[in-house]
XYZ file of C-alpha atoms in Angstrom:
697
model
C 71.235 146.302 67.816
C 68.131 146.317 64.355
C 66.700 149.466 65.473
C 63.800 149.260 63.130
C 60.470 151.015 64.760
C 57.273 149.891 62.849
C 55.436 149.302 66.153
C 55.293 151.494 69.203
C 56.523 150.281 73.369
C 55.155 152.611 75.544
C 51.419 150.872 76.149
C 49.587 151.876 79.121
C 50.624 147.933 81.663
C 47.063 146.857 82.170
C 46.174 145.859 85.425
C 45.445 142.663 85.519
C 43.796 141.007 88.779
C 46.125 137.881 90.078
C 45.111 134.960 90.468
C 43.335 134.059 93.366
C 45.142 130.224 93.514
C 47.948 129.108 91.636
C 47.977 125.735 90.370
C 50.583 125.447 87.973
C 53.700 127.360 87.467
C 55.465 126.420 84.643
C 59.289 127.467 83.760
C 59.552 128.716 79.940
C 62.588 129.859 78.276
C 65.282 129.081 75.292
C 67.748 126.880 75.354
C 70.534 127.217 78.243
C 69.401 129.698 80.491
C 68.995 128.185 84.097
C 65.879 127.179 84.012
C 66.483 123.643 85.822
C 68.821 125.703 88.354
C 64.940 127.747 89.497
C 63.354 123.839 89.182
C 65.285 122.129 91.735
C 65.299 125.175 94.070
C 61.322 125.700 94.120
C 61.175 121.555 94.250
C 64.239 119.993 96.154
C 64.525 117.465 93.544
C 67.311 117.405 91.541
C 67.231 117.499 87.618
C 70.252 117.817 85.491
C 71.780 121.554 84.797
C 74.261 122.022 82.022
C 76.060 124.598 80.531
C 74.962 122.871 77.428
C 71.344 123.496 75.082
C 68.931 120.822 75.123
C 69.736 119.023 78.712
C 66.197 118.764 79.283
C 64.585 117.079 76.751
C 61.274 115.882 78.407
C 58.745 117.773 80.960
C 59.897 117.682 85.282
C 57.185 117.736 86.977
C 57.261 118.871 91.829
C 55.163 119.928 94.639
C 56.186 123.581 94.873
C 58.292 123.831 98.354
C 57.949 127.432 99.509
C 60.997 128.923 101.683
C 58.736 131.893 102.777
C 56.419 131.202 105.585
C 54.357 134.390 104.578
C 53.239 132.426 101.520
C 53.355 128.963 102.195
C 49.562 128.932 102.080
C 49.458 130.472 98.894
C 51.889 127.642 97.408
C 50.445 124.814 99.406
C 49.369 122.666 96.601
C 51.490 123.778 94.004
C 52.583 122.389 91.233
C 55.564 123.410 89.111
C 57.050 122.072 85.865
C 60.818 122.595 84.137
C 60.278 122.586 80.087
C 62.754 121.739 77.137
C 64.325 124.972 75.921
C 62.231 126.407 73.395
C 62.192 129.552 70.936
C 59.064 129.580 70.600
C 55.614 127.974 71.507
C 55.294 126.006 68.642
C 55.221 122.544 66.890
C 57.641 122.427 64.909
C 59.843 119.934 66.501
C 59.826 117.419 69.607
C 61.258 119.582 72.332
C 58.450 122.887 71.104
C 55.642 120.008 70.747
C 56.831 119.010 74.877
C 56.729 122.245 75.820
C 53.968 123.757 74.088
C 51.287 121.342 75.578
C 52.850 122.000 79.422
C 52.449 125.871 78.707
C 49.313 125.468 77.610
C 48.331 124.218 81.029
C 49.986 126.950 82.888
C 47.917 129.226 85.736
C 51.124 131.340 85.889
C 54.034 131.404 83.163
C 58.037 131.743 84.798
C 59.971 133.160 82.259
C 63.437 132.980 82.285
C 65.953 134.605 80.474
C 69.500 135.406 79.812
C 70.436 138.588 80.635
C 73.256 138.285 78.792
C 70.541 137.883 75.616
C 68.267 140.031 76.185
C 67.017 140.605 72.371
C 67.073 136.944 71.788
C 65.211 135.715 74.686
C 62.625 138.572 74.857
C 61.132 137.222 71.300
C 59.586 134.030 73.501
C 58.489 136.532 76.864
C 56.344 138.502 73.551
C 54.735 136.094 72.453
C 53.644 134.854 76.058
C 52.381 138.008 76.423
C 50.353 138.269 73.485
C 49.182 135.043 74.871
C 47.828 136.707 78.073
C 49.432 134.179 80.553
C 49.627 135.883 83.557
C 53.532 135.558 84.390
C 56.860 136.793 85.916
C 60.159 137.336 83.658
C 62.874 136.536 85.698
C 66.689 137.696 83.906
C 69.011 135.404 84.806
C 72.882 135.471 85.104
C 73.050 139.183 86.380
C 77.003 138.534 86.949
C 77.291 137.315 83.777
C 75.898 141.026 82.575
C 78.115 142.748 84.284
C 81.637 140.846 83.443
C 79.916 140.964 79.715
C 80.079 144.408 80.104
C 76.114 145.415 80.175
C 73.790 147.470 82.488
C 70.336 146.371 82.545
C 67.276 148.715 83.775
C 64.869 146.237 84.876
C 62.118 148.775 86.496
C 62.073 149.828 82.600
C 61.877 146.525 81.515
C 58.968 145.643 83.902
C 56.985 148.927 82.982
C 57.350 147.628 79.274
C 56.219 144.591 79.353
C 53.434 145.171 82.017
C 54.877 142.115 83.960
C 56.697 141.847 87.592
C 60.797 141.781 86.618
C 63.194 139.655 88.968
C 67.065 140.212 88.676
C 68.538 136.694 89.294
C 71.936 134.773 90.099
C 70.586 131.732 89.588
C 74.184 129.664 90.422
C 74.592 132.209 93.734
C 71.043 131.564 94.643
C 70.447 135.011 94.417
C 66.911 136.703 93.345
C 64.800 133.461 94.451
C 63.409 134.501 97.386
C 62.230 138.199 94.772
C 60.337 135.474 92.807
C 58.290 133.998 95.358
C 56.675 136.943 96.132
C 56.607 138.050 92.208
C 54.682 134.941 91.737
C 51.763 136.324 93.694
C 51.523 139.425 92.135
C 51.731 137.904 88.415
C 49.863 139.658 85.828
C 48.859 139.598 81.955
C 51.291 142.016 80.496
C 50.956 144.663 77.545
C 49.994 142.598 74.295
C 49.943 143.617 70.502
C 46.508 145.947 70.810
C 46.492 145.019 66.873
C 47.212 141.522 66.998
C 44.753 141.371 69.928
C 42.066 142.501 67.618
C 42.416 139.554 65.251
C 42.801 136.963 68.073
C 39.522 138.179 69.171
C 37.565 137.478 66.171
C 38.292 134.006 66.367
C 37.787 133.583 70.347
C 34.786 131.853 69.837
C 35.976 128.716 67.597
C 38.424 127.537 70.983
C 36.650 128.755 73.692
C 37.231 125.046 75.218
C 40.591 125.976 75.789
C 41.559 126.673 79.278
C 43.290 129.732 77.308
C 41.622 130.435 74.359
C 44.145 133.631 73.617
C 47.130 131.420 73.730
C 45.305 128.970 71.228
C 43.564 131.455 68.959
C 47.500 132.861 68.956
C 48.916 129.817 67.828
C 46.264 129.744 64.972
C 46.739 132.630 63.297
C 50.761 131.988 63.651
C 49.796 129.216 61.591
C 50.015 126.468 64.153
C 48.588 122.771 61.953
C 48.296 120.818 65.397
C 46.374 123.248 67.921
C 44.063 124.412 64.400
C 43.248 120.373 64.319
C 43.059 120.654 67.829
C 39.699 123.225 67.154
C 39.037 121.441 63.710
C 39.809 125.526 61.435
C 42.659 126.061 59.075
C 46.203 127.174 60.047
C 46.173 131.219 59.054
C 49.104 132.333 57.190
C 50.162 135.189 59.221
C 53.331 133.999 61.116
C 55.876 136.204 58.802
C 53.989 139.207 59.582
C 53.534 138.392 63.743
C 57.129 137.632 64.376
C 58.465 140.135 61.979
C 56.029 143.058 64.181
C 57.015 141.124 67.531
C 61.120 140.964 66.656
C 60.968 145.325 66.185
C 58.743 145.557 69.766
C 61.675 143.200 71.754
C 64.784 145.649 69.456
C 63.122 148.772 70.585
C 62.684 146.960 74.533
C 66.241 145.843 74.353
C 67.428 149.128 72.986
C 65.978 150.900 76.044
C 66.767 148.769 78.543
C 70.284 147.438 77.712
C 73.762 149.681 78.133
C 77.065 148.294 76.615
C 79.285 150.224 79.307
C 82.064 149.552 77.423
C 83.944 147.935 80.512
C 84.104 144.320 79.727
C 85.552 142.394 82.699
C 88.885 140.097 82.252
C 86.604 137.011 83.112
C 84.640 137.972 79.766
C 87.925 138.230 77.859
C 89.169 135.226 78.611
C 86.527 133.079 78.314
C 85.728 135.009 75.191
C 89.227 133.501 73.988
C 88.716 130.128 75.094
C 85.969 129.404 73.175
C 87.255 131.184 69.928
C 90.418 128.189 70.584
C 87.704 125.401 71.083
C 86.141 125.974 67.636
C 88.670 126.785 65.700
C 90.204 123.445 64.072
C 93.715 124.713 64.270
C 93.249 124.655 67.654
C 90.214 122.901 68.606
C 92.072 119.603 67.460
C 94.837 119.924 70.043
C 92.613 120.555 72.554
C 89.797 117.731 72.431
C 93.575 115.504 71.674
C 95.087 117.036 74.750
C 91.251 115.937 77.001
C 91.175 112.981 75.769
C 94.686 112.084 76.822
C 93.977 113.462 79.969
C 91.077 111.263 81.223
C 93.176 108.567 79.454
C 95.778 108.921 82.222
C 93.097 109.273 84.956
C 90.060 107.380 84.593
C 92.137 104.417 82.762
C 96.004 104.537 84.641
C 95.032 106.167 87.796
C 91.497 104.744 88.873
C 91.439 101.745 86.531
C 94.895 100.379 87.600
C 96.103 101.894 90.837
C 92.652 102.108 92.503
C 90.425 99.521 90.989
C 93.811 97.235 91.038
C 93.775 97.713 95.125
C 89.929 97.829 95.830
C 88.980 95.078 94.037
C 91.549 92.440 94.933
C 91.922 93.774 99.007
C 88.395 94.659 99.646
C 86.076 92.149 97.117
C 88.545 89.263 96.657
C 90.111 89.432 100.349
C 87.382 90.576 103.218
C 84.223 90.643 101.262
C 83.963 87.409 99.457
C 85.456 85.319 102.233
C 82.847 87.189 104.978
C 79.664 86.343 102.876
C 81.184 83.095 102.004
C 82.109 82.037 105.346
C 78.319 82.712 106.393
C 76.984 80.538 103.339
C 79.742 77.824 104.272
C 78.999 77.809 107.850
C 75.897 75.103 107.248
C 77.106 74.165 103.655
C 79.219 71.425 102.494
C 82.207 72.990 100.536
C 85.969 72.707 99.932
C 88.222 76.088 100.691
C 91.265 76.345 99.384
C 93.144 78.892 101.421
C 96.372 80.623 99.041
C 99.130 81.664 100.696
C 100.453 84.571 98.746
C 103.757 86.361 98.276
C 104.620 89.605 95.403
C 107.139 88.534 92.564
C 109.393 90.868 91.165
C 107.203 92.951 89.448
C 104.530 93.124 92.721
C 101.790 91.115 91.474
C 100.671 88.418 93.825
C 101.980 84.708 93.368
C 100.873 81.610 95.227
C 103.181 80.164 97.401
C 101.775 77.391 99.042
C 97.899 76.222 99.386
C 95.721 73.829 101.594
C 92.463 72.257 101.024
C 90.026 71.855 104.020
C 87.165 70.049 103.331
C 84.010 70.469 105.370
C 81.394 67.427 104.479
C 78.709 69.022 106.948
C 80.001 72.483 106.654
C 81.905 74.723 109.051
C 79.668 74.611 111.853
C 79.966 70.826 112.021
C 83.438 70.726 112.324
C 85.235 73.640 114.507
C 89.146 71.906 114.915
C 88.939 72.004 111.404
C 87.735 75.896 111.364
C 90.693 77.059 113.931
C 93.163 74.903 111.549
C 92.151 77.002 108.070
C 92.170 80.200 110.661
C 95.888 79.370 112.025
C 96.918 78.414 108.420
C 95.786 81.671 106.710
C 96.786 83.794 110.142
C 99.604 86.924 109.747
C 99.744 85.730 106.167
C 98.543 87.622 102.847
C 95.844 84.531 101.195
C 93.071 83.875 99.154
C 90.308 82.001 100.289
C 88.546 79.971 97.289
C 85.075 78.480 97.966
C 83.506 75.288 96.255
C 80.022 74.494 97.460
C 78.740 71.233 97.162
C 75.924 71.284 94.318
C 74.673 67.677 95.063
C 71.768 69.131 97.182
C 69.339 71.571 96.209
C 70.718 73.969 99.321
C 73.992 73.483 98.049
C 72.195 74.960 94.561
C 71.498 77.499 96.003
C 73.899 78.675 97.870
C 76.378 78.833 95.185
C 73.955 80.487 93.016
C 74.269 83.037 95.792
C 77.913 82.649 96.648
C 79.655 80.494 94.338
C 82.088 81.609 91.110
C 79.614 83.960 89.819
C 77.153 84.527 93.186
C 74.552 87.250 92.848
C 75.789 88.289 96.879
C 79.417 87.846 96.029
C 80.215 88.885 92.924
C 78.096 91.477 91.937
C 79.024 93.081 94.572
C 82.403 92.984 94.041
C 81.580 94.328 90.850
C 79.328 96.962 91.444
C 81.199 98.575 94.835
C 85.232 97.990 94.318
C 85.665 97.267 90.024
C 82.919 99.209 88.415
C 81.968 102.270 90.863
C 85.864 103.716 91.155
C 85.899 103.703 86.981
C 82.052 105.283 87.105
C 82.986 108.165 89.623
C 86.045 109.185 87.383
C 84.456 108.689 83.910
C 81.158 111.249 85.349
C 83.710 113.803 86.833
C 85.184 114.091 84.041
C 82.071 114.083 81.809
C 80.456 116.797 84.750
C 83.404 119.108 84.482
C 83.258 119.107 79.981
C 79.519 119.681 80.224
C 79.554 122.693 83.119
C 82.264 124.764 81.441
C 80.673 125.191 78.279
C 82.401 123.145 76.057
C 80.549 120.442 74.462
C 78.295 123.113 72.530
C 81.888 123.751 70.679
C 82.843 120.397 70.091
C 79.625 120.028 68.644
C 80.113 123.184 66.332
C 83.864 121.326 65.400
C 83.317 118.294 64.739
C 79.550 119.972 62.263
C 81.199 118.949 59.308
C 82.603 115.700 60.074
C 79.383 114.133 61.346
C 77.379 115.372 58.445
C 79.543 112.822 56.563
C 76.958 110.206 58.569
C 73.921 111.995 58.271
C 74.243 113.883 61.297
C 74.973 116.788 62.457
C 77.250 118.838 65.240
C 74.324 118.717 67.596
C 74.543 115.153 67.459
C 77.611 114.744 69.035
C 75.916 115.369 72.334
C 74.161 112.085 72.877
C 77.403 110.415 71.331
C 79.139 112.068 74.354
C 76.296 111.165 76.886
C 76.668 107.498 75.235
C 79.798 106.911 76.920
C 78.356 107.685 80.119
C 75.130 105.935 79.874
C 73.570 104.527 76.165
C 70.029 104.135 77.619
C 70.339 107.995 78.641
C 71.534 109.205 75.175
C 68.839 107.258 73.285
C 66.649 109.957 75.468
C 68.735 112.707 74.730
C 68.392 111.599 70.514
C 65.103 113.686 71.224
C 66.985 117.006 70.527
C 67.351 116.017 66.958
C 65.535 117.973 64.488
C 64.133 114.971 62.507
C 63.559 111.292 62.962
C 65.916 110.189 60.360
C 69.213 111.798 62.477
C 67.735 110.604 65.137
C 67.868 106.927 63.836
C 71.181 107.615 62.998
C 72.437 108.261 66.370
C 70.716 105.315 68.158
C 71.830 103.015 65.576
C 75.040 104.233 66.088
C 74.574 104.535 70.257
C 73.147 100.650 70.656
C 75.679 99.483 67.841
C 79.458 101.526 68.835
C 79.213 103.015 72.271
C 80.573 101.357 75.158
C 78.816 102.868 77.687
C 80.596 104.373 80.791
C 80.983 101.129 82.849
C 81.945 99.138 80.320
C 84.263 101.923 78.562
C 86.527 101.698 82.157
C 86.513 97.702 82.283
C 87.644 97.840 78.771
C 90.227 101.500 79.250
C 91.369 99.049 82.234
C 91.600 95.640 80.223
C 93.665 97.521 76.903
C 96.229 99.293 79.792
C 96.887 95.521 80.278
C 97.493 94.928 76.299
C 99.342 98.051 76.075
C 99.042 101.126 73.621
C 99.304 99.204 70.194
C 96.258 97.133 70.744
C 94.341 100.006 71.961
C 94.964 101.806 69.043
C 94.425 99.201 67.078
C 90.923 98.844 69.262
C 90.100 102.576 68.871
C 90.933 102.215 65.333
C 88.196 99.042 64.745
C 85.548 100.933 66.728
C 85.876 104.175 65.312
C 85.195 102.465 61.599
C 82.476 100.802 62.846
C 81.024 103.830 64.454
C 81.392 105.585 60.639
C 80.879 102.371 58.735
C 76.988 102.009 60.775
C 76.077 105.672 60.565
C 77.135 105.584 56.596
C 75.235 102.444 55.804
C 71.585 103.961 58.001
C 72.888 107.369 55.869
C 72.628 105.422 52.660
C 69.502 103.492 53.651
C 67.222 106.135 54.712
C 65.827 108.478 52.519
C 66.886 112.541 53.193
C 70.147 114.305 54.795
C 71.143 116.102 57.414
C 69.445 119.382 58.770
C 71.944 122.318 59.354
C 73.326 122.756 62.915
C 71.236 125.913 65.006
C 73.118 126.376 68.447
C 73.469 128.887 70.872
C 77.139 128.657 72.414
C 77.339 129.367 76.046
C 79.804 131.396 77.462
C 82.932 129.357 78.462
C 83.413 129.488 82.326
C 85.239 127.660 85.144
C 83.120 124.825 86.527
C 81.631 125.300 89.739
C 82.923 122.625 91.912
C 79.419 122.240 94.212
C 78.157 121.709 90.396
C 80.312 118.967 89.276
C 80.480 116.948 91.945
C 76.933 117.261 92.462
C 76.097 116.240 89.453
C 78.665 113.216 89.276
C 77.286 112.095 93.026
C 73.689 111.987 90.889
C 74.574 110.527 87.920
C 76.592 107.786 89.310
C 73.959 107.139 92.261
C 72.089 106.246 89.601
C 73.634 103.846 87.698
C 74.635 102.238 90.830
C 70.347 102.367 91.387
C 69.967 101.150 87.584
C 72.366 98.545 87.445
C 72.322 96.567 90.699
C 68.968 95.039 90.340
C 70.322 94.101 86.523
C 73.793 92.636 88.037
C 71.867 90.775 90.533
C 69.668 89.110 87.916
C 72.442 88.377 85.523
C 74.144 86.970 88.477
C 71.636 84.784 88.864
C 71.001 83.959 85.150
C 74.946 82.597 85.408
C 74.635 80.915 88.183
C 71.303 78.659 87.853
C 72.978 78.393 84.006
C 75.922 76.647 86.018
C 74.172 74.439 88.195
C 72.097 73.134 85.807
C 74.781 72.006 84.296
C 73.379 74.987 80.995
C 75.967 77.124 81.363
C 78.564 74.335 80.227
C 75.864 73.592 76.784
C 76.054 77.059 76.465
C 79.557 77.030 76.182
C 79.624 74.050 73.620
C 77.345 75.682 71.599
C 79.266 79.082 70.987
C 82.550 76.619 71.634
C 82.757 76.654 67.298
C 82.345 80.275 67.093
C 84.785 81.671 71.066
C 87.523 79.372 70.125
C 87.271 77.921 66.346
C 86.477 81.463 65.011
C 87.566 84.138 67.967
C 90.375 82.152 68.610
C 89.462 83.011 72.541
C 89.231 80.582 75.539
C 86.007 78.440 75.210
C 84.848 80.852 78.411
C 84.594 83.656 77.096
C 81.173 82.556 75.733
C 80.079 83.185 79.368
C 80.672 86.669 79.080
C 78.700 86.831 76.147
C 75.764 85.627 78.237
C 76.559 88.143 81.065
C 76.933 90.862 78.406
C 73.453 90.022 76.741
C 71.871 91.598 80.408
C 74.079 94.404 80.500
C 77.543 94.737 78.104
C 79.028 96.200 81.137
C 78.637 93.343 83.087
C 79.779 91.462 80.488
C 83.230 92.859 79.777
C 83.774 92.529 83.533
C 82.866 89.030 82.813
C 86.238 89.681 80.449
C 88.267 91.217 83.191
C 88.248 87.412 84.975
C 89.878 85.712 82.130
C 93.394 84.991 81.229
C 94.109 86.744 77.730
C 96.662 87.724 75.594
C 96.535 90.843 73.977
C 95.212 89.930 71.264
C 92.194 87.784 72.458
C 92.015 91.254 74.643
C 91.201 93.169 70.947
C 89.139 90.708 70.093
C 86.886 89.869 73.028
C 86.413 93.564 73.727
C 85.516 94.150 69.890
C 82.387 91.341 70.420
C 81.334 92.504 73.708
C 81.344 96.392 72.474
C 79.533 95.175 69.583
C 77.494 93.163 71.593
C 73.197 93.301 71.982
C 72.559 96.554 73.436
C 71.031 95.665 77.665
C 67.821 95.510 78.821
C 67.282 99.039 79.890
C 68.647 100.270 76.372
C 66.457 98.134 74.675
C 63.323 98.467 76.680
C 63.749 102.888 75.585
C 64.780 101.449 72.224
C 61.236 100.494 71.814
C 60.295 103.387 73.608
C 62.021 105.743 71.398
C 62.224 104.109 68.447
C 59.475 101.538 67.669
C 59.240 97.704 68.036
C 60.626 97.410 64.213
C 63.690 99.436 64.660
C 64.554 98.031 68.338
C 64.790 94.791 67.388
C 66.570 95.302 64.035
C 69.282 96.825 66.278
C 69.275 94.120 68.477
C 68.863 91.453 66.426
C 71.765 92.806 64.017
C 73.928 93.611 66.309
C 74.422 89.849 67.025
C 75.588 89.001 63.359
C 77.444 92.227 63.534
C 79.525 91.830 66.490
C 80.742 88.532 65.508
C 81.108 89.266 62.370
C 83.560 91.685 63.157
C 85.211 90.105 65.379
C 85.742 87.117 63.359
C 87.004 89.643 60.902
C 89.641 91.269 63.219
C 90.723 87.951 64.917
C 91.868 86.832 61.283
C 94.300 89.710 61.149
C 95.604 90.805 64.772
C 98.186 88.259 66.001
């Protein structure tokens, strides 16, 4: 520790009155100190809790839920908000600007610090104290403190800071009750008296602010945004103030923190694992092993066995016949019943079939319906329904329950094809997040990403993009510059398949074989590098340096992993379902009106002439305009050769962003960038697909 002493820390505690009513509690802390766990506890809601910095990129707000019956009235109308992790209240990047505006509206600040990193985290604490917010300090991760061989004197820390200090182990729900009572005793802490004098000299210029002291301090620290807000020139005292604050932090940390030289076994293992994952000699094999394990579980076990069973047995043989029979009771229909058997490889083959025609619907021909049931009885069968489209009723029924039925096909795709794959993918992503591996991966790939104008921090939105491109586009906010955000957004929307799309891709590539899987991976990797390099060359500037905290490696917590998997899978289904329903209606409408045949004819020169694909592939591209994973699922139903699988997957992977991603892209990067990417992806996807079709046979 640095023991430079040029100021004192034994200032007397100033007894400030407790706020009469707490309207708003704001959680503030450095990245990855566990603020979101506090928010979840005190709000009863769920925001993502991860073991890597940058998870929270926006403000989450909720009503404060008190668990103490005695203090429920005091928190009756209180709001609690979660802010992005910051190292200081300032305006240097998007996270700090978002957090700054929220902090300046706080009645009480709940400052969460990492007990194993007091020397780092108390810098922000002292800034908040100098801003004179009524506050409470929560020292989190006390279990890790013991494992690290450290001992903290929290009573002395409370005396030195002048605000209530509570020890917490958030992952074990320990200490939250004390936090709740401490919030009612929140007070302003021991500010720097020399700084206080300087702040007073400019208070009259910021008198309109909710917390004039806080904004006056930011002006002294040279914050241009706050200075502009009050029409004053920013002052150049940042370096002087920061140096004094750093010295105060060092002295406080020295007083309250002791090393016991008894570092725990788990801590030693965590450190060793952390070193292995960042060293290229061991880190690359670990990365390759992780990818291989994900492929075996998601690509082989889930995509082949689980989905193969759920889609056919529950979707094609149970749900769709059930739903279609309901519509068939009053709609003219021809039902073809296929009796199935297994061939030598275990695949279903049709051994006998019979057509049953119901000109007035099945309800009007009970004898024929009984004959159908007898034909199917005691046999493994598939039933194919051909509804008449001669009437308006028949057209509507075809849109709901036909080949692309919004009621039938959508449910099969969502529940029996995509859901098992989504759960498998998010389960692995949650494990990688929770164990602390992702920030180390960022460190290891920093040099590689610098080559395309990014730094290692960009690996986080890229990895998240394999879960959901829409969410990952929002996460590009954690990158330092607008240039890096543009490059990352371009890569995400041009060349990164989302989890649902990736799952279907994995399932199709499993059919194609290992050789074609490697070809497809090389194509997409080349496109990713090519897009990044091209945008890097076009945009002026260069990548910024990587500054990222490495959290401790730890065993993933099952409850957190399962909860994250459930929340993300549920969120995906909630977001995707309406779009799948809309997409099915669109394709069905085009089918019954003849537009689909026109579309297929329009794209036939491309699909059959350039891409060497079946003409029906154009249907998947229509579906892909709504969601790329929806289009990929459409490819799953086609009979394609291995080479055609590679070509079609290349096109659908590089295809236009889904509608939800486009909306987020417009919000994050503006209309110009968003539509440049959207229109560019049309040309890029078919151009690369055509090039691949020339060489892959």
